[in-house]
Coordinates of C-alpha atoms and ligand atoms in Angstrom, one line a residue:
M514 CA 44.6 8.4 54.6
R515 CA 42.3 8.5 57.6
V516 CA 38.5 8.6 57.1
L517 CA 35.8 9.0 59.7
F518 CA 32.6 7.5 58.4
V519 CA 29.6 8.9 60.3
T520 CA 26.2 7.2 60.1
A521 CA 23.1 6.3 62.1
E522 CA 23.1 2.7 60.8
A523 CA 25.6 0.0 60.0
Y524 CA 24.8 -3.7 59.7
P525 CA 24.8 -5.7 62.0
L526 CA 25.0 -3.1 64.7
A527 CA 21.9 -1.2 63.7
K528 CA 19.8 -1.5 60.6
T529 CA 16.4 -0.4 59.2
G530 CA 17.3 -0.5 55.5
G531 CA 20.0 -0.3 52.8
L532 CA 21.9 2.6 54.5
A533 CA 23.1 0.0 57.1
D534 CA 24.3 -2.4 54.4
V535 CA 26.2 0.3 52.6
C536 CA 27.7 1.7 55.8
R537 CA 29.3 -1.7 56.6
A538 CA 30.3 -2.8 53.1
L539 CA 31.8 0.5 51.8
P540 CA 34.0 1.1 54.8
L541 CA 35.2 -2.5 54.6
A542 CA 36.0 -2.1 50.9
L543 CA 37.9 1.1 51.7
M544 CA 39.8 -0.6 54.5
H545 CA 40.8 -3.3 52.1
R546 CA 42.2 -0.6 49.8
G547 CA 44.5 0.5 52.6
I548 CA 42.4 3.4 53.9
D549 CA 42.4 3.8 57.7
V550 CA 38.6 4.1 58.1
R551 CA 36.7 4.2 61.4
L552 CA 32.9 4.4 61.9
L553 CA 31.1 6.7 64.4
L554 CA 27.6 5.6 65.4
P555 CA 25.1 6.3 68.1
G556 CA 25.4 3.8 71.0
Y557 CA 22.0 2.0 70.6
P558 CA 21.8 -0.7 73.3
R559 CA 21.8 -3.6 70.8
A560 CA 24.9 -2.3 69.1
Y561 CA 27.0 -3.1 72.2
T562 CA 26.0 -6.8 72.0
R563 CA 27.2 -7.0 68.4
I564 CA 30.6 -5.4 68.5
E565 CA 33.8 -7.3 69.4
R566 CA 36.5 -6.2 71.8
P567 CA 34.5 -3.3 73.4
R568 CA 36.5 -0.8 75.4
I569 CA 36.1 2.8 76.6
V570 CA 38.3 5.0 74.5
A571 CA 37.3 8.5 75.9
K572 CA 35.1 10.3 78.3
L573 CA 33.5 13.1 76.3
P574 CA 33.5 16.7 77.5
T575 CA 30.1 18.3 78.0
M576 CA 28.8 19.2 74.6
L577 CA 25.4 20.6 73.7
G578 CA 24.5 20.2 77.3
I579 CA 25.1 16.5 77.3
S580 CA 27.5 15.5 80.1
D581 CA 27.1 11.8 80.4
A582 CA 28.7 10.6 77.1
T583 CA 31.6 8.3 76.5
L584 CA 33.1 6.8 73.3
V585 CA 33.2 3.1 73.3
G586 CA 35.5 1.5 70.7
G587 CA 35.3 -2.0 69.2
V588 CA 35.3 -3.8 65.9
F589 CA 32.6 -5.1 63.6
P590 CA 32.1 -8.9 64.2
D591 CA 34.3 -11.1 62.1
T592 CA 36.3 -8.1 60.7
N593 CA 38.9 -5.7 61.9
L594 CA 36.7 -2.7 61.0
P595 CA 36.9 -0.2 63.9
V596 CA 33.8 1.5 65.2
M597 CA 33.2 4.0 67.9
L598 CA 29.8 4.1 69.6
I599 CA 28.6 7.2 71.4
D600 CA 27.4 5.9 74.7
S601 CA 24.9 8.4 76.3
P602 CA 22.2 7.3 78.7
T603 CA 20.3 10.6 78.0
L604 CA 20.2 10.3 74.2
F605 CA 20.8 6.7 73.0
R606 CA 20.5 4.1 75.8
R607 CA 16.8 3.4 75.4
G608 CA 14.4 0.7 74.1
G609 CA 12.4 1.0 70.9
G610 CA 13.8 1.7 67.5
L611 CA 16.7 3.8 66.1
Y612 CA 14.5 6.8 65.3
Q613 CA 11.1 5.9 66.8
D614 CA 9.6 4.5 70.0
I615 CA 7.7 1.2 70.0
E616 CA 4.5 2.9 69.0
G617 CA 6.2 4.1 65.8
Q618 CA 6.4 7.8 66.9
D619 CA 9.6 9.7 66.2
W620 CA 11.6 10.3 69.3
P621 CA 10.8 13.8 70.4
D622 CA 14.5 14.6 70.8
N623 CA 15.7 13.4 67.4
A624 CA 17.0 16.9 66.6
Q625 CA 19.3 16.7 69.7
R626 CA 20.2 13.1 69.3
F627 CA 21.6 13.5 65.8
A628 CA 23.0 17.0 66.4
F629 CA 25.0 15.2 69.1
L630 CA 26.2 12.6 66.6
A631 CA 27.5 15.4 64.4
R632 CA 29.0 17.3 67.4
V633 CA 30.9 14.2 68.5
G634 CA 32.1 13.7 64.9
M635 CA 33.4 17.3 65.0
A636 CA 35.1 16.6 68.3
V637 CA 37.0 13.7 66.8
A638 CA 37.7 15.8 63.7
V639 CA 39.4 18.6 65.5
A640 CA 41.1 16.4 68.1
E641 CA 38.9 17.6 71.0
T642 CA 38.5 13.9 72.0
K643 CA 42.2 13.2 72.5
I644 CA 41.9 9.7 71.1
G645 CA 45.2 10.0 69.2
W646 CA 43.6 9.7 65.8
V647 CA 42.4 12.6 63.6
P648 CA 40.8 12.0 60.2
D649 CA 41.8 13.6 57.0
V650 CA 38.3 13.2 55.6
I651 CA 34.8 13.0 57.2
H652 CA 32.3 11.0 55.3
A653 CA 28.8 12.0 56.6
N654 CA 25.8 10.0 55.6
D655 CA 22.2 11.1 55.3
W656 CA 20.4 13.8 57.3
H657 CA 21.5 12.2 60.6
A658 CA 25.0 13.4 60.0
G659 CA 24.1 16.4 58.0
L660 CA 25.0 19.0 60.6
L661 CA 28.6 17.8 60.7
P662 CA 29.9 19.6 57.6
L663 CA 28.2 22.8 58.8
M664 CA 29.7 22.5 62.3
L665 CA 33.1 22.0 60.8
R666 CA 32.6 25.2 58.7
Q667 CA 32.1 27.0 62.0
S668 CA 35.3 25.6 63.4
A669 CA 38.8 26.9 62.9
E670 CA 41.3 25.5 60.4
P671 CA 42.9 23.0 60.1
R672 CA 39.9 20.8 59.6
P673 CA 39.3 17.6 57.7
K674 CA 37.6 17.8 54.3
T675 CA 34.0 16.6 54.2
V676 CA 32.0 14.4 51.9
F677 CA 28.2 14.1 52.4
T678 CA 26.2 11.3 50.8
T679 CA 22.5 11.5 50.4
H680 CA 21.0 8.0 50.4
N681 CA 17.4 9.3 50.0
M682 CA 16.2 12.9 49.4
A683 CA 12.8 12.1 50.9
F684 CA 14.3 11.8 54.4
Q685 CA 15.3 15.4 55.3
G686 CA 15.5 15.7 59.1
N687 CA 13.5 18.9 59.2
F688 CA 12.7 20.4 62.7
P689 CA 11.1 23.5 64.1
T690 CA 13.5 26.5 64.4
D691 CA 13.2 26.5 68.2
V692 CA 15.6 23.5 68.3
L693 CA 18.4 25.9 67.3
P694 CA 19.8 26.8 70.7
S695 CA 20.1 23.1 71.6
I696 CA 21.9 21.9 68.4
G697 CA 25.1 24.0 68.4
V698 CA 24.3 25.9 65.2
S699 CA 24.7 29.7 65.1
P700 CA 21.4 31.6 64.1
E701 CA 23.3 33.2 61.2
F702 CA 23.0 29.9 59.3
L703 CA 19.1 30.1 59.5
V704 CA 18.9 31.7 56.1
D705 CA 17.8 30.4 52.7
G706 CA 21.4 29.9 51.5
G707 CA 22.0 28.1 54.8
I708 CA 19.9 25.5 56.6
E709 CA 16.5 27.2 56.5
F710 CA 13.9 25.1 54.6
Y711 CA 10.3 26.3 54.4
G712 CA 10.5 27.9 57.9
Q713 CA 12.3 24.9 59.5
V714 CA 15.8 23.8 60.2
S715 CA 16.9 21.1 57.7
Y716 CA 19.7 18.7 58.5
L717 CA 19.7 17.4 54.9
K718 CA 20.1 20.9 53.6
A719 CA 23.0 21.5 55.9
G720 CA 24.8 18.4 54.5
L721 CA 24.1 19.4 50.9
N722 CA 25.2 23.0 51.3
Y723 CA 28.2 22.8 53.5
A724 CA 30.1 19.6 52.6
D725 CA 33.1 20.0 50.4
R726 CA 31.7 17.3 48.1
V727 CA 28.2 15.8 47.8
T728 CA 27.4 12.3 46.4
T729 CA 24.4 10.1 46.0
V730 CA 24.1 6.4 45.4
S731 CA 23.6 6.0 41.7
P732 CA 24.2 7.9 38.5
T733 CA 20.6 8.0 37.4
Y734 CA 19.3 9.2 40.8
A735 CA 22.0 11.9 40.6
S736 CA 20.5 13.1 37.4
E737 CA 17.0 12.8 38.8
I738 CA 17.4 14.8 42.0
V739 CA 18.3 18.0 40.2
T740 CA 14.7 18.0 39.0
P741 CA 11.5 19.0 40.9
E742 CA 10.0 15.5 40.4
F743 CA 12.7 13.8 42.5
G744 CA 14.5 16.6 44.4
C745 CA 11.9 16.8 47.2
G746 CA 12.2 20.6 47.2
M747 CA 16.1 20.5 47.3
E748 CA 16.7 20.3 43.6
G749 CA 18.1 23.8 43.3
I750 CA 20.5 23.2 46.2
V751 CA 21.9 20.1 44.6
R752 CA 22.1 21.8 41.2
A753 CA 24.0 24.7 42.7
R754 CA 26.7 22.3 43.8
G755 CA 27.6 21.8 40.1
A756 CA 30.8 19.7 39.7
D757 CA 31.1 19.1 43.4
F758 CA 28.1 16.7 43.2
S759 CA 28.2 13.2 41.6
G760 CA 26.5 9.8 41.7
I761 CA 28.5 6.7 42.6
L762 CA 26.6 3.4 42.3
N763 CA 26.3 1.3 45.5
G764 CA 27.8 -2.2 45.5
I765 CA 26.9 -5.3 47.6
D766 CA 28.9 -7.2 50.2
D767 CA 29.4 -10.3 48.2
A768 CA 30.6 -12.3 51.2
L769 CA 27.4 -11.7 53.2
W770 CA 25.2 -12.1 50.2
N771 CA 26.5 -15.2 48.5
P772 CA 24.1 -18.2 47.8
A773 CA 27.1 -20.6 47.8
T774 CA 28.0 -19.8 51.4
D775 CA 24.9 -18.1 52.9
P776 CA 24.5 -19.8 56.3
Y777 CA 20.8 -18.9 56.5
L778 CA 19.8 -21.0 53.5
A779 CA 18.4 -24.6 53.7
H780 CA 20.7 -25.4 50.8
N781 CA 23.5 -23.5 49.2
Y782 CA 23.9 -23.2 45.4
R783 CA 26.0 -21.6 42.8
E784 CA 25.7 -20.4 39.2
S785 CA 27.0 -23.7 37.8
D786 CA 24.5 -25.8 39.8
I787 CA 21.4 -24.1 41.1
S788 CA 19.6 -27.3 42.2
G789 CA 19.8 -26.1 45.8
K790 CA 17.6 -23.2 44.9
R791 CA 14.6 -25.5 44.4
A792 CA 15.2 -26.9 47.9
C793 CA 15.3 -23.4 49.3
K794 CA 12.0 -22.8 47.6
T795 CA 10.2 -25.8 49.1
A796 CA 11.7 -24.9 52.6
L797 CA 10.2 -21.4 52.3
Q798 CA 6.9 -22.7 51.0
R799 CA 6.7 -25.0 54.1
E800 CA 7.8 -22.2 56.4
F801 CA 5.2 -19.8 55.0
G802 CA 2.4 -22.4 54.8
L803 CA 2.1 -22.2 51.1
P804 CA 1.3 -25.3 49.0
I805 CA 4.6 -27.1 48.4
D806 CA 5.3 -27.2 44.7
P807 CA 8.7 -26.4 43.3
D808 CA 7.3 -25.8 39.8
K809 CA 4.9 -23.1 40.8
P810 CA 6.3 -19.6 40.2
L811 CA 7.2 -18.0 43.6
I812 CA 7.3 -14.2 43.6
G813 CA 9.1 -12.5 46.6
F814 CA 8.8 -9.0 48.0
V815 CA 11.2 -8.1 50.9
S816 CA 10.9 -4.4 51.6
R817 CA 9.8 -1.5 53.7
I818 CA 6.0 -1.5 53.1
T819 CA 5.7 2.1 51.9
H820 CA 4.5 4.4 49.1
Q821 CA 8.1 4.7 47.8
K822 CA 8.3 1.0 47.2
M823 CA 4.9 0.9 45.5
A824 CA 3.5 -1.4 48.2
D825 CA 0.0 0.0 47.5
V826 CA 0.3 -1.1 43.8
I827 CA 1.6 -4.5 44.8
L828 CA -1.4 -4.9 47.1
A829 CA -3.7 -4.1 44.3
A830 CA -1.9 -6.6 42.0
L831 CA -2.2 -9.5 44.4
P832 CA -5.7 -10.9 43.3
W833 CA -4.5 -10.8 39.7
I834 CA -1.2 -12.6 40.6
A835 CA -3.2 -15.2 42.5
E836 CA -5.3 -15.8 39.3
Q837 CA -2.1 -16.5 37.4
D838 CA -1.5 -19.5 39.6
A839 CA 1.6 -18.0 41.1
Q840 CA 2.6 -17.7 44.7
V841 CA 3.6 -14.5 46.5
A842 CA 5.7 -14.3 49.7
I843 CA 6.1 -11.0 51.4
V844 CA 8.4 -10.0 54.3
G845 CA 8.2 -6.4 55.4
E846 CA 7.1 -3.7 57.7
G847 CA 6.1 -0.1 57.4
D848 CA 2.9 1.8 56.8
P849 CA 0.4 0.3 59.3
S850 CA -2.6 0.8 57.0
L851 CA -0.8 -1.0 54.1
E852 CA 0.3 -3.8 56.5
A853 CA -3.4 -4.2 57.6
A854 CA -4.6 -4.3 54.0
L855 CA -1.9 -6.9 53.0
T856 CA -2.9 -9.0 56.0
E857 CA -6.5 -9.0 54.9
T858 CA -5.6 -9.9 51.3
R859 CA -3.4 -12.7 52.5
E860 CA -6.4 -14.1 54.4
R861 CA -8.6 -14.0 51.3
Y862 CA -5.9 -15.6 49.0
A863 CA -4.2 -17.9 51.5
E864 CA -3.5 -20.5 48.9
N865 CA -1.3 -18.1 46.9
V866 CA -0.2 -15.2 49.2
A867 CA 1.9 -15.5 52.3
L868 CA 3.0 -12.6 54.5
T869 CA 5.3 -12.0 57.5
V870 CA 5.0 -8.6 59.0
G871 CA 8.2 -7.6 60.7
Y872 CA 11.9 -7.3 60.3
D873 CA 13.8 -10.6 59.9
E874 CA 17.3 -10.7 58.4
P875 CA 17.6 -14.5 58.0
L876 CA 14.2 -14.6 56.3
A877 CA 15.2 -11.8 53.9
H878 CA 18.1 -14.1 52.7
Q879 CA 15.8 -17.1 52.6
L880 CA 13.2 -15.2 50.5
Q881 CA 15.9 -14.1 48.0
A882 CA 17.1 -17.6 47.6
A883 CA 13.6 -19.3 47.4
S884 CA 11.9 -16.9 45.0
D885 CA 12.0 -17.1 41.2
I886 CA 11.0 -13.5 40.8
L887 CA 11.6 -10.5 43.1
L888 CA 9.3 -7.5 43.1
A889 CA 11.4 -4.4 43.5
P890 CA 9.3 -1.6 42.0
A891 CA 9.6 1.9 43.3
R892 CA 8.2 5.4 42.7
F893 CA 11.8 6.6 43.3
E894 CA 14.9 4.6 44.3
P895 CA 18.2 6.2 45.1
C896 CA 20.0 2.9 44.5
G897 CA 18.1 -0.1 45.8
L898 CA 20.0 -3.2 47.1
T899 CA 17.3 -5.9 47.1
Q900 CA 17.4 -6.1 43.3
L901 CA 21.2 -6.6 43.4
Y902 CA 20.8 -9.4 46.0
A903 CA 18.2 -10.9 43.8
L904 CA 20.5 -10.9 40.8
R905 CA 23.2 -12.7 42.8
Y906 CA 20.7 -15.3 44.0
G907 CA 19.4 -16.0 40.5
T908 CA 16.0 -14.4 41.3
L909 CA 14.9 -12.2 38.4
P910 CA 13.9 -8.8 39.6
V911 CA 10.9 -6.8 38.3
V912 CA 11.8 -3.1 38.7
R913 CA 10.6 0.3 37.6
R914 CA 13.0 2.3 35.4
T915 CA 14.1 4.9 38.0
G916 CA 17.2 5.7 40.0
G917 CA 19.6 2.8 40.8
L918 CA 17.0 0.3 39.5
A919 CA 17.5 1.7 36.0
D920 CA 21.2 1.5 36.4
T921 CA 21.4 -2.1 37.5
V922 CA 18.7 -4.2 35.7
V923 CA 18.5 -4.9 32.0
D924 CA 15.0 -5.6 30.7
A925 CA 14.4 -8.9 29.0
T926 CA 13.4 -8.2 25.4
A927 CA 14.0 -10.4 22.3
T928 CA 17.2 -8.5 21.6
S929 CA 18.6 -8.5 25.1
I930 CA 17.8 -12.2 25.6
A931 CA 19.5 -13.0 22.3
D932 CA 22.6 -11.0 23.2
R933 CA 22.7 -12.3 26.7
S934 CA 22.4 -8.9 28.4
A935 CA 18.9 -9.4 29.9
T936 CA 18.8 -9.7 33.7
G937 CA 15.2 -8.9 34.7
F938 CA 12.0 -7.0 33.9
V939 CA 11.7 -3.3 33.7
F940 CA 8.6 -1.1 33.4
D941 CA 8.1 2.7 33.1
D942 CA 5.0 3.9 34.7
A943 CA 4.2 3.7 38.4
D944 CA 0.8 2.1 37.9
L945 CA -1.0 -1.2 38.3
E946 CA -1.2 -2.0 34.6
S947 CA 2.5 -1.5 34.0
L948 CA 3.4 -3.6 37.0
K949 CA 1.0 -6.4 35.9
S950 CA 2.4 -6.3 32.4
A951 CA 6.0 -6.7 33.6
V952 CA 5.1 -9.5 36.0
G953 CA 3.1 -11.1 33.2
R954 CA 6.2 -11.1 31.0
A955 CA 8.2 -12.7 33.8
L956 CA 5.7 -15.4 34.3
A957 CA 5.5 -16.2 30.6
L958 CA 9.3 -16.6 30.4
Y959 CA 9.3 -18.7 33.6
R960 CA 7.4 -21.2 31.6
E961 CA 10.3 -21.5 29.2
P962 CA 12.8 -23.3 31.4
L963 CA 15.8 -23.0 29.0
T964 CA 15.4 -19.3 28.5
W965 CA 14.8 -18.8 32.2
R966 CA 17.9 -20.7 33.1
R967 CA 19.9 -18.6 30.7
L968 CA 18.6 -15.4 32.3
Q969 CA 19.4 -16.7 35.8
I970 CA 23.0 -17.4 34.7
Q971 CA 23.2 -13.9 33.2
A972 CA 21.9 -12.4 36.4
M973 CA 24.2 -14.4 38.7
S974 CA 27.2 -13.5 36.7
Q975 CA 26.8 -9.7 37.1
N976 CA 29.5 -8.1 39.2
F977 CA 28.1 -5.6 41.7
S978 CA 30.9 -6.0 44.3
W979 CA 32.2 -2.8 45.9
D980 CA 35.6 -2.8 44.2
A981 CA 34.9 -0.3 41.4
S982 CA 32.7 2.1 43.5
A983 CA 35.0 2.0 46.6
A984 CA 37.8 3.1 44.2
K985 CA 35.7 6.1 43.2
Y986 CA 35.2 7.2 46.8
A987 CA 38.9 6.7 47.4
A988 CA 39.6 8.9 44.3
L989 CA 37.2 11.5 45.7
Y990 CA 39.0 11.6 49.1
S991 CA 42.4 11.9 47.5
D992 CA 41.1 14.6 45.2
L993 CA 40.1 16.6 48.3
T994 CA 43.2 16.0 50.4
G995 CA 45.9 15.7 47.8
A996 CA 46.9 12.3 49.1
P997 CA 48.4 10.1 46.4
L998 CA 46.3 7.6 44.4
T999 CA 47.1 4.0 43.7
E1000 CA 47.2 3.1 40.0
E1001 CA 43.7 1.5 40.4
D1002 CA 42.3 4.6 42.0
D1003 CA 43.8 6.7 39.2
E1004 CA 41.5 4.8 36.8
A1005 CA 38.6 5.4 39.1
E1006 CA 39.4 9.1 39.2
T1007 CA 38.9 9.3 35.4
A1008 CA 35.6 7.4 35.8
L1009 CA 34.5 9.8 38.6
E1010 CA 35.3 12.8 36.4
I1011 CA 33.1 11.4 33.7
A1012 CA 30.3 10.7 36.3
R1013 CA 30.6 14.3 37.6
Q1014 CA 30.3 15.7 34.1
A1015 CA 27.3 13.6 33.4
A1016 CA 25.6 14.8 36.6
S1017 CA 26.2 18.4 35.9
Ligands
LIG2400 P1 15.8 0.9 51.4 O1 17.0 1.2 52.1 O2 15.2 2.0 50.6 O3 14.8 0.2 52.3 P2 17.3 -1.1 49.9 O4 16.9 -2.0 48.8 O5 18.5 -0.2 49.6 O6 16.0 -0.2 50.3 O7 17.7 -1.9 51.2 C1 16.8 -2.6 51.9 C2 17.6 -3.5 52.9 O8 16.7 -3.8 53.9 C3 18.0 -4.8 52.3 O9 19.1 -5.3 53.0 C4 16.8 -5.7 52.6 O10 17.1 -7.1 52.6 C5 16.4 -5.2 53.9 N1 15.0 -5.4 54.4 C6 14.0 -4.7 54.0 N2 12.9 -5.1 54.7 C7 13.3 -6.1 55.4 C8 12.6 -6.9 56.4 N3 11.3 -6.8 56.6 N4 13.3 -7.9 57.0 C9 14.6 -8.0 56.7 N5 15.3 -7.3 55.9 C10 14.6 -6.3 55.3
LIG2401 C1 18.3 4.4 50.9 C2 17.6 4.3 49.6 C3 18.0 3.0 48.8 C4 19.6 2.8 48.9 C5 20.0 2.8 50.3 C6 21.5 2.7 50.4 O1 17.7 3.7 51.9 O2 16.2 4.3 49.7 O3 17.7 3.2 47.5 O4 19.9 1.6 48.3 O5 19.7 4.1 50.9 O6 22.2 3.7 49.8

């Protein structure tokens, strides 16, 4: 089975968040199951410096008015995972970020840039590119690839089957309707049952409406986004997909995120001997200019600094946390006003609060290893990966009961501690008092070393590897194409059916 995985991000070629982690780890897990999977990504300048064995595989014909594009093939570093980058000086060869310029403004031609990503995906799908490889399934991710299922609907049979995964319903790729002539979509689709969304063109809606199957990244988020509270206006569209929609929980790349081998850590450690974790903590305290004290509870937050991640509530909780004689270390970037407010609070509470504004992959690993507690609250969370990394690193997460957070963390109560199922601290309401109460419970247990150690072991022994979930995607693909399943995938097919029924 051949699968083309289309995405705007994949670690380490391009990353702003969890989408990138998933779009590396899932294709790798599929490849290990024997699926012939290739990725298609925009050719951001930095991506070329990170792929191995780069070579030009095709000069692309003029499409959507773009005549300067070529496909550059290569593999992900240290793997044999194949990727094709769309090289286009007009659309992708520029400085700044993936979606924004250095001032933080969205690129004015994002509609065209990601329509072109979809258009090239279609060219590969219908053998227009003559690369000698045609997929059986297209797996399109998030709004950036949302037009691809629609474009394939417009094309003649035979065409590959399509799966669309929404990693976050809040990011919709909505543009004014005057982009229509430049994005290769016929005006007949600009209707309510098509891609029209409150007077705009919505790339997310295109993916949700026109893919053969739709998935999201956790079972709980799947049940949430059919409701107005979480559906971001698209709840009816998702609901209408009925049994063609399901939630499959993300996994983690347990080779990249393994405290026993992580090259970024001052000291490696494992479940059976976590003494190295203390050394990681003192190294981070030194690095961040916090008082060095391995016994003082250290609370980490590595995240986009946004309303989704409750960064405003964390900001409000900092003076209280400082009063509890705990330390907080923050690595993140996002909303400029929240960044400024955090910077100001850090100055006022410099003995207890440390902050690095920016994006820093090694530091994210170091923070996970050094912290005792990880803050991962959210107003909504499709899956969330940082709480999964925290569990693996013996860092107990504080999360809100929503989306993938609800699916992956078990609250520490007297019962769950006794039956050894507890892995973290879970609260219900998205407000300051609830967050403080959960952090308070964590700090109280931290002062009971034996119980804390037991919780750490419990957390570190959870299995969130991709094996089970990759099998579910494989089952989905084979369901669509009729390609035979392996015995393992057969079991996953049953699990998928149960998930589908639960979602509908
Ligand atoms: P989301 O994708 O919604 O931001 P996830 O928890 O799924 O949330 O994934 C976040 C990913 O981004 C994780 O790999 C996390 O380590 C990483 N990350 C977030 N902020 C930073 C940062 N400032 N520096 C380095 N890595 C970061
Ligand atoms: C999005 C979501 C996050 C999820 C990630 C990968 O960024 O916000 O919850 O873990 O995608 O699926």
